[in-house]
Short mmCIF file of C-alpha atoms in Angstrom, two decimals:
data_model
loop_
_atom_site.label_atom_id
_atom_site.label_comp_id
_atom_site.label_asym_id
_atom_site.label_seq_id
_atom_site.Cartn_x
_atom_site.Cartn_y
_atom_site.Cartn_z
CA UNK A 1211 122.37 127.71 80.14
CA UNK A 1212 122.18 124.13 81.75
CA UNK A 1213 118.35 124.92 81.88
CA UNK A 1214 117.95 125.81 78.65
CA UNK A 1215 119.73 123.14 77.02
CA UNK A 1216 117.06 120.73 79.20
CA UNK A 1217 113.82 122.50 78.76
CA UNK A 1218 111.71 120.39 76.35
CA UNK A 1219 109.95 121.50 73.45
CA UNK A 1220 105.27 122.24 73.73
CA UNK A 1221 103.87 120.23 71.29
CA UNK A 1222 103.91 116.98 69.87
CA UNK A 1223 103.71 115.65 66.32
CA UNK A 1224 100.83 112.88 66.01
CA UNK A 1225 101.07 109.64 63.46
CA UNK A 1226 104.57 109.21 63.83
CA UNK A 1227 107.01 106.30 64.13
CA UNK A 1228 108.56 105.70 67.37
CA UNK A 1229 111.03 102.90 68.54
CA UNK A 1230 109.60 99.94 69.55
CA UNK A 1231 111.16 100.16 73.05
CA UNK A 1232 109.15 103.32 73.37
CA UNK A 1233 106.28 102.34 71.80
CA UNK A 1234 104.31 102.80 75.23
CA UNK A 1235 104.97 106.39 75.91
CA UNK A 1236 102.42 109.04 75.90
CA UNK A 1237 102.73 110.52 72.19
CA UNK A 1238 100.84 113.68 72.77
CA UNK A 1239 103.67 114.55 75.67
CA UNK A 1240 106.87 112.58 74.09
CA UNK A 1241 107.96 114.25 70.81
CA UNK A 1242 110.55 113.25 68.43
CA UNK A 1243 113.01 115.92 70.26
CA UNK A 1244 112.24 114.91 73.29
CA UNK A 1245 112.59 110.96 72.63
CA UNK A 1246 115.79 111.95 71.14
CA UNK A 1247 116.92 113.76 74.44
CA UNK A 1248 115.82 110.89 76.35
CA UNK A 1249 118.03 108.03 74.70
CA UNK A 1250 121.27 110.76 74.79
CA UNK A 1251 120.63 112.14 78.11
CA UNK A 1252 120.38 115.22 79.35
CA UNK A 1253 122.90 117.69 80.68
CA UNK A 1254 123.42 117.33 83.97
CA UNK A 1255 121.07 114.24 84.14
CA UNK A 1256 117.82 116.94 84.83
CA UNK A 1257 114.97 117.45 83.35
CA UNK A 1258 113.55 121.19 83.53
CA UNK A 1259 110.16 122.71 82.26
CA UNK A 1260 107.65 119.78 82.69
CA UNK A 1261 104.92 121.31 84.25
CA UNK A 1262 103.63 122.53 80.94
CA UNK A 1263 103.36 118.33 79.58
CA UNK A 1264 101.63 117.67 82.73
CA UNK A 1265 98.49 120.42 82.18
CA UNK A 1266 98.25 120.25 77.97
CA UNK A 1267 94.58 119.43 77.23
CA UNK A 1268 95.97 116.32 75.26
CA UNK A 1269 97.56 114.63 77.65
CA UNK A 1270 94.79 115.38 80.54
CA UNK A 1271 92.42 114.27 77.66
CA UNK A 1272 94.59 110.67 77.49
CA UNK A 1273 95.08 110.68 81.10
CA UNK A 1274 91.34 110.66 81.15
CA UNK A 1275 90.79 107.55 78.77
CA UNK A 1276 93.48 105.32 80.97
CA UNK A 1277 91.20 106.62 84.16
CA UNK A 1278 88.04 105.52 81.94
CA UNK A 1279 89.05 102.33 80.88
CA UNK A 1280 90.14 101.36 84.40
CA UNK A 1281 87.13 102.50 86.14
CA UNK A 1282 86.88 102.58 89.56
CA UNK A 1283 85.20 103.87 92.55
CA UNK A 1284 84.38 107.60 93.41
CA UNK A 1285 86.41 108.92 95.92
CA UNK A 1286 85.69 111.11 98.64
CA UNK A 1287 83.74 113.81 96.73
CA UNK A 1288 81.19 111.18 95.59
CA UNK A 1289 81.97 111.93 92.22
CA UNK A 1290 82.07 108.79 89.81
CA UNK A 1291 83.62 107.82 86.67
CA UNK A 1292 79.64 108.09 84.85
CA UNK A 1293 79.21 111.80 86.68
CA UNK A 1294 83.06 112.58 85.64
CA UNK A 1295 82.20 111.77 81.79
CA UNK A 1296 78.88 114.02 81.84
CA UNK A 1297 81.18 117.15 82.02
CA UNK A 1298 84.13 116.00 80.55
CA UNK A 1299 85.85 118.95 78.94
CA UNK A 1300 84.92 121.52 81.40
CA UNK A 1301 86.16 119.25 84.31
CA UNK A 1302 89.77 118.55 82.26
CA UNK A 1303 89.75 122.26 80.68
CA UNK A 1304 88.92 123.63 84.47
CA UNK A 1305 92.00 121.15 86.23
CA UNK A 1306 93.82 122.11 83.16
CA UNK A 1307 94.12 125.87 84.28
CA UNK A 1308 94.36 125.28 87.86
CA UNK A 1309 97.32 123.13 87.31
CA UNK A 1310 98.78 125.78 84.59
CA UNK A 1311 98.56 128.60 87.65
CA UNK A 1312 99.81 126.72 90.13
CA UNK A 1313 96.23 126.83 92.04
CA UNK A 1314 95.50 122.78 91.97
CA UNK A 1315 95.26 121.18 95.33
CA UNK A 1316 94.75 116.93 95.50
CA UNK A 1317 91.90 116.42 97.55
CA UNK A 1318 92.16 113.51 100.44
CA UNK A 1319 92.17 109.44 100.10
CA UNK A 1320 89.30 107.77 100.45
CA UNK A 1321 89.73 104.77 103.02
CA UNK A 1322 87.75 101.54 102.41
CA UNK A 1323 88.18 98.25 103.73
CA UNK A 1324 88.41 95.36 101.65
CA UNK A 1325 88.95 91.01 102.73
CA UNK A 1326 92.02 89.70 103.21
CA UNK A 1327 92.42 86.30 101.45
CA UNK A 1328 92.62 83.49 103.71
CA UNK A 1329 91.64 85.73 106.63
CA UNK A 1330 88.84 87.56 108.60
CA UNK A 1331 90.94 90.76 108.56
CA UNK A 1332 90.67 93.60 106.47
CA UNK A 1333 93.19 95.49 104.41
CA UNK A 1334 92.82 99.26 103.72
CA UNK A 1335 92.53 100.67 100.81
CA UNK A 1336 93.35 104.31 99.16
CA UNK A 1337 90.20 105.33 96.63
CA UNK A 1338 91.88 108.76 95.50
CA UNK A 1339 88.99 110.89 93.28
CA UNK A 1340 88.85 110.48 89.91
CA UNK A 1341 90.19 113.90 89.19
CA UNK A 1342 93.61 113.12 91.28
CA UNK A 1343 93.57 109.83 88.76
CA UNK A 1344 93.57 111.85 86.10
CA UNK A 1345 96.33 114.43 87.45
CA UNK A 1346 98.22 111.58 88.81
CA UNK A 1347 98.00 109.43 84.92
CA UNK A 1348 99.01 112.39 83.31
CA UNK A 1349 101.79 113.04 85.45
CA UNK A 1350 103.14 109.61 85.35
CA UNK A 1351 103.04 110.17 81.31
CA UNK A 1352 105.12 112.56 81.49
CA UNK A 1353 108.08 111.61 83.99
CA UNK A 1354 107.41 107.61 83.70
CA UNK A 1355 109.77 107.81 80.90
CA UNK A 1356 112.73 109.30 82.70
CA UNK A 1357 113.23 106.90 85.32
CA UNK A 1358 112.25 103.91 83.22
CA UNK A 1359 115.55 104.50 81.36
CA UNK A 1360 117.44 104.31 84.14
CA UNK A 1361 115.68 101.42 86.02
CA UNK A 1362 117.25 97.81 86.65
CA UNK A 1363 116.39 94.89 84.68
CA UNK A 1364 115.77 92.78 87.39
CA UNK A 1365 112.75 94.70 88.20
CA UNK A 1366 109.84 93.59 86.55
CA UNK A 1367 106.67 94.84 88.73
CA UNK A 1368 104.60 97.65 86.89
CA UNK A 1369 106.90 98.57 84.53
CA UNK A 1370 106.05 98.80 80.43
CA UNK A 1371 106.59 95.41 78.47
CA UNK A 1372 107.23 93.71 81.64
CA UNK A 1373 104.71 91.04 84.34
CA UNK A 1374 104.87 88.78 86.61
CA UNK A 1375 105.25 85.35 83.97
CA UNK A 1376 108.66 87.60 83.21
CA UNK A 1377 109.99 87.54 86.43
CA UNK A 1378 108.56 83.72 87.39
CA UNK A 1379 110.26 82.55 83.99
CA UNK A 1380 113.72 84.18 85.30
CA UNK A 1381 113.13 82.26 88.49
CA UNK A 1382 112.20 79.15 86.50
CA UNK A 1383 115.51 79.32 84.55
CA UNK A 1384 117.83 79.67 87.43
CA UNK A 1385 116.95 77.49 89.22
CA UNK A 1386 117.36 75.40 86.32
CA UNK A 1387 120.71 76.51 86.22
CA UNK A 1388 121.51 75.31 89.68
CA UNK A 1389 120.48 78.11 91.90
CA UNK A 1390 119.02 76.50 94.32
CA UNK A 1391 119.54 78.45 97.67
CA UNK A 1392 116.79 81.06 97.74
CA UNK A 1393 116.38 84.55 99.65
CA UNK A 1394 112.87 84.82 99.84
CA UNK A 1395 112.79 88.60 101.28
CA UNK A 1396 110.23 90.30 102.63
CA UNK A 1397 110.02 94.60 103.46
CA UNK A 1398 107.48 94.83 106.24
CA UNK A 1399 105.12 97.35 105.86
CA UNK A 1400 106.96 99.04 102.44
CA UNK A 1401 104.38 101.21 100.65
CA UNK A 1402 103.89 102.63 104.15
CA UNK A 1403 106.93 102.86 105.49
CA UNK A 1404 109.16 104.75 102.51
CA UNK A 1405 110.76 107.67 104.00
CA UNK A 1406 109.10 110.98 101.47
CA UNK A 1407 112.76 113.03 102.45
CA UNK A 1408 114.50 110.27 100.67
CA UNK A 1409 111.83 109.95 98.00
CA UNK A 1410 111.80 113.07 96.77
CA UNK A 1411 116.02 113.29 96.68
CA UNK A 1412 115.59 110.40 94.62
CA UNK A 1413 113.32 111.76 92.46
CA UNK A 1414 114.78 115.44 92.22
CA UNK A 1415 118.00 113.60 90.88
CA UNK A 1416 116.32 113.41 87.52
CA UNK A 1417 113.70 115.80 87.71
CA UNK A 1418 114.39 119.74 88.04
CA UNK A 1419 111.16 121.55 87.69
CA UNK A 1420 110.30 122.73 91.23
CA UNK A 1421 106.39 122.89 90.40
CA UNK A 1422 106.73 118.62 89.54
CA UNK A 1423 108.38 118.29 92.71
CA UNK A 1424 105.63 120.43 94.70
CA UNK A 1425 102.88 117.99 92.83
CA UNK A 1426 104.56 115.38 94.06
CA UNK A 1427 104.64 116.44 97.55
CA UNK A 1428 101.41 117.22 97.92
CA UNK A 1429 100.24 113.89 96.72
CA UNK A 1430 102.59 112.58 99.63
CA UNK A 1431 100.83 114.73 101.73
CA UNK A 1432 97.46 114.05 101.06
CA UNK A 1433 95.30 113.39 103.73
CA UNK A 1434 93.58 109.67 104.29
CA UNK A 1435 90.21 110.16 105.47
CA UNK A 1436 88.61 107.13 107.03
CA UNK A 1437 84.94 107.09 108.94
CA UNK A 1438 85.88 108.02 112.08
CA UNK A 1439 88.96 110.15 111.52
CA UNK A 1440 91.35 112.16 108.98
CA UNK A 1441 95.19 112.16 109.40
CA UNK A 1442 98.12 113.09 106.75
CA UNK A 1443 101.04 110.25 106.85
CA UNK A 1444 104.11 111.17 107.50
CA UNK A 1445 105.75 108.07 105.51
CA UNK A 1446 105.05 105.85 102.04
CA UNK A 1447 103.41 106.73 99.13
CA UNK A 1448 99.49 107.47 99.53
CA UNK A 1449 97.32 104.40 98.91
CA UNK A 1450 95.87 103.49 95.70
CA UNK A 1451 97.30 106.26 93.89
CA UNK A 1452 98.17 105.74 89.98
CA UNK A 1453 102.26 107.30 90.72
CA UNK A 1454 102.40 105.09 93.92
CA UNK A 1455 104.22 102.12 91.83
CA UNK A 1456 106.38 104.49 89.88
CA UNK A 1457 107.54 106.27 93.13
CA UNK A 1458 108.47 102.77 94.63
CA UNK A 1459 110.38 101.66 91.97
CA UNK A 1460 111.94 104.87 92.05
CA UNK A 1461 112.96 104.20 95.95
CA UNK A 1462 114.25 100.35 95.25
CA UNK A 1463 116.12 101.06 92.09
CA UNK A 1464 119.29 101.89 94.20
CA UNK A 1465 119.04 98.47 95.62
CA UNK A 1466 118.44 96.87 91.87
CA UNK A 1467 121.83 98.57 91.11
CA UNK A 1468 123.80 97.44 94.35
CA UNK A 1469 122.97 93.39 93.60
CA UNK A 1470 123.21 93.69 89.39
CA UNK A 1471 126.65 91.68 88.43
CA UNK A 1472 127.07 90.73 92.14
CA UNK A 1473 123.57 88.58 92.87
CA UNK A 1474 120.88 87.08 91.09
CA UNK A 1475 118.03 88.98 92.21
CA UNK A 1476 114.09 89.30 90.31
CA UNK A 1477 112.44 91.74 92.00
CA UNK A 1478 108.28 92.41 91.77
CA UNK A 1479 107.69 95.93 93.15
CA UNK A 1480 108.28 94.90 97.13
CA UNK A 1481 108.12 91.25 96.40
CA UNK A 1482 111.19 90.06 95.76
CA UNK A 1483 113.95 86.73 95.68
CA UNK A 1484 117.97 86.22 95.06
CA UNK A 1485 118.83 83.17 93.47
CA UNK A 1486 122.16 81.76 94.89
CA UNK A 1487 124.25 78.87 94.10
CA UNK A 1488 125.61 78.28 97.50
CA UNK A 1489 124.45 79.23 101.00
CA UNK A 1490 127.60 80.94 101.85
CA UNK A 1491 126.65 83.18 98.54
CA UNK A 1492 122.71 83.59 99.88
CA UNK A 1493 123.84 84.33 103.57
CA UNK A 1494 126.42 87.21 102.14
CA UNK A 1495 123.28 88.11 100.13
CA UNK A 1496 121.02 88.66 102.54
CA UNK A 1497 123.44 90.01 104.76
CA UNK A 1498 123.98 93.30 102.11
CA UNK A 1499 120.34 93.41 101.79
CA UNK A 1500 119.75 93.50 105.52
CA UNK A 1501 122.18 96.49 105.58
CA UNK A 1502 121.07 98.49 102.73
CA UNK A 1503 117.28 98.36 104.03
CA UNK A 1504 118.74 99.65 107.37
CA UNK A 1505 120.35 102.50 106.05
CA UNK A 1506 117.97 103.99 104.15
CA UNK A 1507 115.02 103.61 106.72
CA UNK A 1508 113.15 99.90 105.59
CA UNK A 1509 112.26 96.79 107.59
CA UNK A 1510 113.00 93.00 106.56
CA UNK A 1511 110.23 91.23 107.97
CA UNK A 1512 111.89 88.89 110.99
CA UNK A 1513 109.94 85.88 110.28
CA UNK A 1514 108.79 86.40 106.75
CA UNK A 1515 112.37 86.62 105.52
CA UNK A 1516 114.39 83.55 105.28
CA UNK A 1517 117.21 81.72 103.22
CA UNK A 1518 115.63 78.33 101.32
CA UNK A 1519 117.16 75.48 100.09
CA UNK A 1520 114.58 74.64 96.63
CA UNK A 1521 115.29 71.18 96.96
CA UNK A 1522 114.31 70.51 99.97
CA UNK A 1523 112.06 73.46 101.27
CA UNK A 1524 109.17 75.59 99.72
CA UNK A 1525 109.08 79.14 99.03
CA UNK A 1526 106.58 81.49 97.16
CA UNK A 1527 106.98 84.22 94.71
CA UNK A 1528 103.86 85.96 92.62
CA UNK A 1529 101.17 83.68 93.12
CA UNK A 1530 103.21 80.36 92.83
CA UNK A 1531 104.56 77.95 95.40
CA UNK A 1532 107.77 76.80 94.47
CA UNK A 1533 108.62 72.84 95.96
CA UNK A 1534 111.24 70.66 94.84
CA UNK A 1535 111.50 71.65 91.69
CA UNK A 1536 107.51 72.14 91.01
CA UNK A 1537 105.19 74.47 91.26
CA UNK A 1538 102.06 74.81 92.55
CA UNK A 1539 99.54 77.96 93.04
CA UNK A 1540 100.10 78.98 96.39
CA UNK A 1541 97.72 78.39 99.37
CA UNK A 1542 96.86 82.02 99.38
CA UNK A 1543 96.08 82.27 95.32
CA UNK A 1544 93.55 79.28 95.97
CA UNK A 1545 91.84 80.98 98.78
CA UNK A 1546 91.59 84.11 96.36
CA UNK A 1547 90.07 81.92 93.68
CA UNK A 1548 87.67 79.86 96.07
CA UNK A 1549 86.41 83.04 97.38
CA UNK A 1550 85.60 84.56 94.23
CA UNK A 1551 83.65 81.26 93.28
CA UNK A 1552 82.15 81.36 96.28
CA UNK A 1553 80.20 84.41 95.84
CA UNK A 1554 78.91 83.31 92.52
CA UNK A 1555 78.10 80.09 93.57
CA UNK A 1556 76.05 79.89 96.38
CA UNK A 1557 73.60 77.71 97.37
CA UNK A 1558 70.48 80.32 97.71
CA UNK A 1559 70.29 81.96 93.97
CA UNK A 1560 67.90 82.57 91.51
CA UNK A 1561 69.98 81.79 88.10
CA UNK A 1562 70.18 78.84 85.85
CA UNK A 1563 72.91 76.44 86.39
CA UNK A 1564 73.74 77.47 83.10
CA UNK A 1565 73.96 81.06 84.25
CA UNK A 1566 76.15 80.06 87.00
CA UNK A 1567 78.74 78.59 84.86
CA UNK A 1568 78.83 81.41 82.65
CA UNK A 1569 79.34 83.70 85.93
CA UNK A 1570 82.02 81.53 87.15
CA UNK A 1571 83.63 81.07 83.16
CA UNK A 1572 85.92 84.66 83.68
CA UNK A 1573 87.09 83.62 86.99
CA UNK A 1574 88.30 80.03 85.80
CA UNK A 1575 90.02 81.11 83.40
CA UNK A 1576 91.69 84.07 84.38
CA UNK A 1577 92.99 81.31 87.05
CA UNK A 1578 94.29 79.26 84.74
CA UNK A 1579 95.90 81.60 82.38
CA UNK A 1580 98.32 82.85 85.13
CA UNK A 1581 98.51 79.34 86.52
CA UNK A 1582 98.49 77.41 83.58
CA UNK A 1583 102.07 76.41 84.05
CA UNK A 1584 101.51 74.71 87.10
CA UNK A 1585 101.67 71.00 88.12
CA UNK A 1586 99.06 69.28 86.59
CA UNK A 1587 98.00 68.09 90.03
CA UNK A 1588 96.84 71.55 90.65
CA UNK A 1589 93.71 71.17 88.29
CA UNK A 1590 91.76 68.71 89.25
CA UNK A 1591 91.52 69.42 93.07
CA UNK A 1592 90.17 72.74 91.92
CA UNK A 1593 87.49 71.74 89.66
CA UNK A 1594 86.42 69.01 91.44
CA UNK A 1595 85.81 71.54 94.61
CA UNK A 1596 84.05 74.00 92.12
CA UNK A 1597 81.72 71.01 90.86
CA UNK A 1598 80.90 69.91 94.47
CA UNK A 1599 79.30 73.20 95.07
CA UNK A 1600 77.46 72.87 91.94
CA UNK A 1601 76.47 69.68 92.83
CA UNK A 1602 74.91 71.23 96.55
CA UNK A 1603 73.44 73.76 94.67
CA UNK A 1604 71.14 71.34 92.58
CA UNK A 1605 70.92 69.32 95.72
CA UNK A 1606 69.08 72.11 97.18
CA UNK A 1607 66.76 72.84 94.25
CA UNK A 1608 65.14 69.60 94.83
CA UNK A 1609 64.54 69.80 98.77
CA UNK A 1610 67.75 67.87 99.43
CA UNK A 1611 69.83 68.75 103.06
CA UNK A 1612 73.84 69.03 103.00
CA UNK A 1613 75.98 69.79 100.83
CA UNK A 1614 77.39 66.90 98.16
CA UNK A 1615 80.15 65.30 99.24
CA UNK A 1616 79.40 61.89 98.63
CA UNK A 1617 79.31 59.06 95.76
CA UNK A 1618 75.52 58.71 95.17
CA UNK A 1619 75.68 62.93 94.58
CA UNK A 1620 77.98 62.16 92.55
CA UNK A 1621 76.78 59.93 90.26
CA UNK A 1622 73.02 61.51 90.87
CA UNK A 1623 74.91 64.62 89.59
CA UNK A 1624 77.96 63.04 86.84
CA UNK A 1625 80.93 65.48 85.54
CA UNK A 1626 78.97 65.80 81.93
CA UNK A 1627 76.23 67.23 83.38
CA UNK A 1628 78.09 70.46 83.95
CA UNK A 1629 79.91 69.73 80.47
CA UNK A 1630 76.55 70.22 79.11
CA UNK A 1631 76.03 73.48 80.11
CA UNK A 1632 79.77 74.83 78.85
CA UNK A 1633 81.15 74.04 82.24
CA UNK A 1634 85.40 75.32 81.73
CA UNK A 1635 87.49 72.42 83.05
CA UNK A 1636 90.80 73.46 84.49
CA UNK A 1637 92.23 69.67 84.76
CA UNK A 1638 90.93 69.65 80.62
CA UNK A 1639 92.49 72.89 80.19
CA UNK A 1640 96.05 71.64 81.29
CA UNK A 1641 95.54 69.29 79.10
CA UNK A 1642 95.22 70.65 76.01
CA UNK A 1643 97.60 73.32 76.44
CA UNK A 1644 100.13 70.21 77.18
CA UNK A 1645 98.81 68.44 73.95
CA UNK A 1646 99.19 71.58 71.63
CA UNK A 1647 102.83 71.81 72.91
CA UNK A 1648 104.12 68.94 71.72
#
């Protein structure tokens, strides 16, 4: 009977209104009825019969699209999003029915290995194929929903109508409010290290449908495949996959719950701070997050985690470096930016300086969009380093050795001379942003 009452209806009714607060749902899986059931709950707080959402032709079809749009690198069957698109329907109509009978089988994770910023190591990364993408987008459309009703507000990372500015504008504000001892917290190692057992309790506390669950787990248990070697992990959520952020929400959530109306806490997916008004208050703080992460199998970094005073010390959150009262991008953010310029701006090229500061345009401001609201000593540092290597690369064009770093290059080589050619300004940027504000 329980069942019953929970199964959701097969079809969904196009061009239809649907609440703002919903308004990023997948309509071709979310109908009226089942929006309805949503914002009343369920009996028994389970959801049965979803299997069916997961493999409709519509929603593969609009799992497809987000897969497109995003684009991507083939995975380990070489097969890209251009060779994907050739066969469309027969590839989505042919996963379609192996998903409907219970015959569909993720293939393994692609490892690459990509920079680290501000570092000659590497970091690994997952490159799942695109048809797992697909699978994986069309199964987050269909159970996203569920747990997004039940989530925290302090959590902001990859979660519908919410980003990073979010969260860093929370931080902003209470601090402003006096909240000036900081837990900057740190999970070593999280999207490897989440126990699957207690994943999948998590998750089976809201979802019913044993053939969801066994999708699940066998995206858990797909196999990384590197060069040299293959192995399945036997912890965290596989790399680069599209449910990866929904499943560790999903595992954190419980520890959203256990600070809300006790702590001040703004959590970004692992990344997160509490925002304490005394040092007694951040020390209790950490203290019940230290014990929470121990019992249900996580690791607080030992040096990485620490309790700051804002006024006097300097942590980082998102991007931003937080110092008495300012902020500033952090260390790591510029090395991320200079390296991109870098690559477009070397000294051996065959474009127009022109065509160099149109490559280098999208970077800049990209950069300053998310760090617009930075000190305004931030700016000019950064362009003048970007025009320097402008500066060596017209030095070089004419037979010139070194790079320009010194007066006569400059004036050989003045600020409007890159003006001329469209050059974006992030110090002029600032400025006008500040200017239109008042």
């Amino acid at each position: 009977m329980e069942e019953q009452r929970s199964t959701v209806p097969g079809t969904a009714r196009q061009e239809r209104e649907i609440p703002v607060h919903w308004n990023w749902i997948e309509p071709t899986v979310w109908t009226d009825k089942m929006l309805a059931a949503l914002e009343r709950g369920v009996k028994g707080g389970k959801w049965f019969s979803l299997i069916d959402k997961v493999y409709s032709l519509p929603n593969l079809q609009s799992a497809w699209k987000k897969v497109a749009a995003n684009r991507g690198s083939a995975g380990i069957d070489n097969v890209s999003i251009k060779h994907y698109r050739r066969h469309v329907e027969q590839r989505l109509n042919r996963t379609s029915e192996l998903l409907k009978q219970g015959k569909y089988r993720p293939a393994g994770v692609k490892r690459v290995w990509i920079d680290k910023a501000g570092s000659k190591e590497k970091r690994p990364l997952g490159i799942p194929t695109v048809t797992d993408r697909v699978v994986q987008t069309a199964l987050r459309n269909v159970i996203e929903p569920i747990f997004e009703r039940e989530f925290c507000e302090n959590s902001y990372g990859f979660r519908p109508r919410r980003s990073c500015k979010d969260a860093l504008r929370r931080v902003d504000g209470l601090l402003k409010q006096g909240h000036k001892y900081v837990v900057d917290a740190d999970l070593k190692g999280y999207f490897d290290s989440i126990p699957q057992d207690r994943l999948m309790q998590l998750v089976s506390e809201r979802i019913a449908d044993s053939r969801i669950l066994a999708l699940l787990n066998q995206y858990l248990n797909q196999k990384v495949i590197d060069t040299a070697a293959s192995w399945t992990p036997e912890a965290g959520t596989p790399q680069g996959a599209v449910i990866s952020p929904l499943l560790a929400n999903i595992y954190l959530d419980p520890l959203d719950w256990l600070m809300f109306g006790k702590y001040e806490m703004i959590r970004y997916a692992d990344d997160f701070v509490v925002m304490c008004k005394t040092e007694e208050e951040a020390l209790n703080a950490l203290e019940t997050i230290r014990l929470w992460t121990e019992e249900v199998g996580l690791t607080l970094h030992p040096t990485k985690t620490k309790i700051v005073n804002a006024d006097e010390g300097i942590f980082e959150f998102l991007g931003y470096k937080f110092k008495q009262g300012m902020k500033f991008p952090s260390d790591k953010s510029i090395q991320k930016f200079r390296d991109k310029i870098r690559k477009r701006t070397k000294r051996c090229n065959a474009y127009s300086l022109n065509e160099i500061i149109e490559r280098i345009k999208p970077i800049q401001r990209g950069w300053f969009e998310y760090f617009k609201h930075a000190h305004r000593n931030s700016f000019p540092r950064e362009d003048g380093w970007i025009r320097r290597r402008l500066r060596s690369i017209l030095k070089k064009r004419e037979g010139l050795r070194g790079i320009a770093t010194n007066h006569s290059d400059n004036n050989k080589y003045p600020n409007i001379t890159f003006d001329r050619h469209g050059f974006f300004s992030l110090a002029r940027a600032h400025a006008e942003l500040c200017q239109s504000l008042k």
